[in-house]
XYZ file of C-alpha atoms in Angstrom:
298
model
C 182.197 158.451 -2.244
C 178.890 157.912 -4.033
C 178.442 154.466 -2.487
C 179.028 155.889 0.975
C 176.440 158.666 0.501
C 173.794 156.243 -0.792
C 173.840 154.282 2.474
C 172.952 157.295 4.626
C 169.194 157.269 3.898
C 169.123 153.521 4.586
C 170.878 153.992 7.946
C 168.504 156.783 8.883
C 165.516 154.647 7.901
C 166.728 151.716 9.995
C 167.343 153.999 12.972
C 163.904 155.524 12.604
C 162.287 152.067 12.455
C 164.127 150.956 15.603
C 163.052 154.108 17.442
C 159.438 153.607 16.417
C 159.501 149.966 17.508
C 161.039 150.952 20.841
C 158.403 153.640 21.381
C 155.586 151.189 20.626
C 157.130 148.652 23.005
C 157.289 151.237 25.794
C 153.676 152.241 25.177
C 152.548 148.618 25.428
C 154.569 148.073 28.607
C 153.180 151.256 30.177
C 149.632 150.177 29.304
C 150.175 146.766 30.909
C 151.761 148.385 33.991
C 148.777 150.719 34.420
C 146.359 147.813 34.020
C 148.324 145.739 36.541
C 148.643 148.558 39.104
C 145.052 149.773 38.834
C 143.716 147.454 41.613
C 146.507 148.598 43.925
C 145.690 152.234 43.129
C 142.011 151.651 43.931
C 142.893 149.986 47.231
C 145.283 152.732 48.288
C 143.072 155.723 47.446
C 139.958 154.166 48.966
C 141.760 153.148 52.141
C 142.262 156.823 52.987
C 138.747 158.005 52.108
C 135.801 158.426 54.468
C 133.162 155.754 53.960
C 130.583 158.294 52.785
C 132.826 159.342 49.918
C 133.198 155.720 48.747
C 129.463 155.162 48.993
C 129.037 158.152 46.695
C 130.466 156.019 43.875
C 133.801 157.792 43.322
C 136.123 154.816 43.793
C 138.533 155.821 41.021
C 138.914 159.441 42.085
C 141.486 160.808 44.472
C 140.196 161.422 48.009
C 138.534 164.777 48.571
C 139.272 164.315 52.277
C 142.209 162.194 53.428
C 141.911 160.208 56.637
C 143.955 157.397 58.136
C 141.192 156.345 60.492
C 140.419 153.222 58.374
C 144.021 152.060 58.831
C 143.865 152.550 62.593
C 140.553 150.762 62.801
C 141.719 147.870 60.628
C 144.799 147.490 62.810
C 143.300 147.446 66.289
C 139.506 147.920 66.285
C 137.984 146.018 63.344
C 135.545 143.196 63.985
C 137.292 139.834 63.439
C 134.632 137.205 63.934
C 133.021 137.822 67.310
C 135.789 140.048 68.698
C 136.791 143.592 67.742
C 140.542 143.016 67.992
C 141.682 144.328 64.630
C 144.392 142.620 62.599
C 147.295 143.334 64.969
C 147.344 140.007 66.895
C 146.960 137.992 63.690
C 149.754 139.964 62.027
C 151.964 138.840 64.913
C 150.756 135.255 64.449
C 151.872 135.365 60.813
C 155.312 136.656 61.800
C 155.683 133.928 64.440
C 154.711 131.376 61.796
C 156.652 132.701 58.788
C 160.071 133.362 60.311
C 160.691 129.845 61.728
C 159.028 128.108 58.761
C 161.180 129.967 56.237
C 164.385 129.553 58.253
C 163.913 125.817 58.903
C 162.834 124.936 55.363
C 165.736 126.937 53.895
C 168.341 125.263 56.121
C 166.947 121.780 55.485
C 166.741 122.466 51.752
C 170.379 123.572 51.728
C 171.445 120.412 53.562
C 169.424 118.257 51.168
C 170.944 119.986 48.162
C 174.405 119.516 49.648
C 173.903 115.783 50.209
C 172.248 115.150 46.845
C 175.071 116.784 44.886
C 178.280 116.242 46.861
C 177.577 112.968 48.700
C 176.309 110.598 46.031
C 174.641 107.476 47.395
C 172.722 104.613 45.770
C 169.280 105.832 44.810
C 170.022 109.539 45.192
C 168.272 110.276 41.891
C 165.161 108.449 43.094
C 165.171 110.413 46.349
C 165.494 113.694 44.470
C 162.753 112.650 42.056
C 160.394 111.904 44.943
C 161.150 115.260 46.577
C 160.634 116.978 43.234
C 157.319 115.150 42.880
C 156.282 116.694 46.220
C 156.359 120.129 44.556
C 153.415 119.125 42.375
C 151.150 117.622 45.035
C 148.020 119.812 45.356
C 147.311 121.409 48.717
C 143.978 119.638 49.044
C 145.497 116.138 48.943
C 147.562 116.634 52.104
C 144.806 118.160 54.270
C 143.471 114.961 55.853
C 146.852 113.208 56.367
C 148.339 116.386 57.799
C 145.367 116.880 60.130
C 145.839 113.326 61.444
C 149.551 113.869 62.010
C 149.037 117.206 63.781
C 146.420 115.579 66.008
C 148.755 112.710 66.876
C 151.531 115.182 67.730
C 149.177 117.319 69.827
C 149.900 120.542 67.931
C 146.663 120.898 65.957
C 145.302 124.440 65.952
C 148.617 125.974 67.059
C 151.345 128.093 65.514
C 153.732 125.137 65.866
C 151.414 123.015 63.744
C 151.315 125.636 60.996
C 155.114 125.891 61.059
C 155.414 122.117 60.601
C 152.911 122.126 57.728
C 154.745 124.845 55.806
C 158.173 123.327 56.439
C 157.051 119.937 55.119
C 155.229 121.333 52.110
C 158.012 123.785 51.216
C 160.878 121.326 51.567
C 160.518 120.040 48.013
C 160.934 123.522 46.562
C 163.886 124.495 48.757
C 165.641 121.203 47.985
C 165.120 121.748 44.257
C 166.630 125.245 44.389
C 169.701 124.298 46.411
C 170.291 121.017 44.594
C 170.384 122.757 41.203
C 172.582 125.536 42.596
C 175.090 123.171 44.240
C 175.201 120.995 41.119
C 177.361 123.687 39.500
C 179.556 124.125 42.592
C 183.091 122.655 42.136
C 183.130 119.223 43.766
C 186.943 119.374 43.900
C 186.746 121.921 46.713
C 184.632 119.554 48.780
C 186.983 116.635 48.111
C 190.025 118.748 49.034
C 188.362 119.752 52.312
C 187.629 116.088 53.052
C 191.273 115.225 52.469
C 192.223 117.971 54.944
C 189.981 116.337 57.527
C 186.998 118.711 57.427
C 183.783 117.194 58.738
C 180.431 117.046 56.930
C 179.010 120.111 58.661
C 182.260 122.038 58.592
C 182.388 121.727 54.791
C 178.798 122.868 54.612
C 179.194 125.917 56.870
C 182.693 126.966 55.785
C 182.639 126.250 52.030
C 179.155 125.880 50.559
C 177.056 128.171 52.722
C 179.222 131.326 52.307
C 178.850 131.034 48.522
C 175.092 130.419 48.648
C 173.945 134.028 49.082
C 172.066 134.328 45.749
C 170.121 131.083 46.129
C 169.354 131.789 49.787
C 167.736 135.071 48.725
C 165.682 133.269 46.069
C 164.552 130.603 48.521
C 163.710 133.012 51.319
C 161.651 135.266 49.047
C 159.828 132.299 47.528
C 159.059 130.674 50.869
C 158.197 133.927 52.621
C 155.695 134.823 49.909
C 154.082 131.388 49.863
C 153.817 131.041 53.631
C 152.653 134.598 54.302
C 149.989 134.542 51.570
C 148.722 131.044 52.345
C 145.048 130.812 53.212
C 144.087 127.140 52.840
C 146.492 125.705 55.431
C 145.796 128.602 57.781
C 142.039 128.115 57.549
C 142.354 124.330 57.900
C 144.901 123.939 60.696
C 144.812 127.109 62.800
C 142.831 127.654 65.992
C 140.973 130.751 67.219
C 144.136 132.243 68.726
C 146.563 130.999 66.063
C 144.967 132.372 62.887
C 147.356 133.974 60.376
C 146.501 137.362 58.958
C 145.067 135.976 55.710
C 142.377 134.077 57.606
C 141.715 137.066 59.857
C 141.356 139.297 56.793
C 138.748 136.925 55.364
C 136.865 137.050 58.664
C 137.101 140.840 58.670
C 135.557 141.138 55.214
C 132.832 138.621 55.997
C 131.983 139.928 59.471
C 128.553 141.533 59.539
C 128.282 144.694 61.612
C 125.367 146.300 59.778
C 127.529 148.436 57.425
C 130.204 147.264 55.021
C 133.183 149.494 55.800
C 134.960 149.241 52.480
C 137.677 151.680 53.448
C 138.569 149.503 56.443
C 138.560 146.412 54.232
C 140.925 148.053 51.759
C 143.230 149.161 54.567
C 143.205 145.647 56.045
C 144.056 144.107 52.679
C 146.998 146.490 52.284
C 148.217 145.712 55.802
C 148.110 142.000 54.977
C 149.972 142.519 51.690
C 152.503 145.046 53.002
C 155.261 142.600 54.102
C 155.396 140.808 50.747
C 155.342 144.134 48.903
C 158.273 145.359 50.992
C 160.202 142.120 50.418
C 159.807 142.343 46.648
C 160.586 146.061 46.513
C 163.723 145.680 48.621
C 164.978 142.303 47.373
C 163.266 141.803 44.011
C 166.408 142.507 41.985
C 168.351 140.005 44.102
C 165.632 137.428 43.389
C 166.170 137.747 39.635
C 169.934 137.774 40.074
C 169.775 134.610 42.171
C 167.698 132.815 39.568
C 170.168 133.783 36.875
C 173.111 132.540 38.936
C 171.942 128.940 39.032
C 168.556 128.439 40.630
C 167.011 127.142 37.405
C 169.981 125.187 36.108
C 170.118 121.417 35.909
């Protein structure tokens, strides 16, 4: 009885220490979250302020007068280069570029992963190593070769050219994800389907693809974010009518109209970032779940 009573203060002390450590951890995490979200807060509050209020030096304060005129102007009236078109046409350009680029690179990456794991051939490790090496090639190295190829194909300065650039550059990453995911997939199922007479593509569409939901989510989020946020390829390979929204946003900020409309700039930046924010808010938990289910194995 005495031994049991003597352990109570120790248990209470350990519980108190764990609670204190947990409270300190939460305080640190909250501080980091505030620090991380502060730029977003500044952008949001200043995008709904009149310009005169921003010029008064109150960038951290909540708006005394709320207006969505900067958003409207950034969307369809802002000066982009020599034309006051707003960001709307360039937002559409980004959608026309991102959707095919992400879809094609994801499908090709899945096929590559399928072949590299379930159809072994001489030199398959070398092929995978070369594709993996492509993930580490800096953007700047491929600019001149890619420009020559786009010129030879006659698609320089077009949306089709940008789609090709992002598919080629993203193929190494998508292949890596699917190859590592399919490495853990039971090969016996593929062999059994072959014995039953299933073709190459039938095995892929009927067996592997239906079980690839988690890694497809990871790949789509990764590719969508990279392609949508890209500036270098867009600035290098797009034409006047094929600019993605990141290039148009840069032109908006650097356009000189006599007065720097910071509220319009903030609204434009939020419009450009909105799709990726929505993707991560809606599918962020699936991204982590997909990584945990095999995307980083191997």
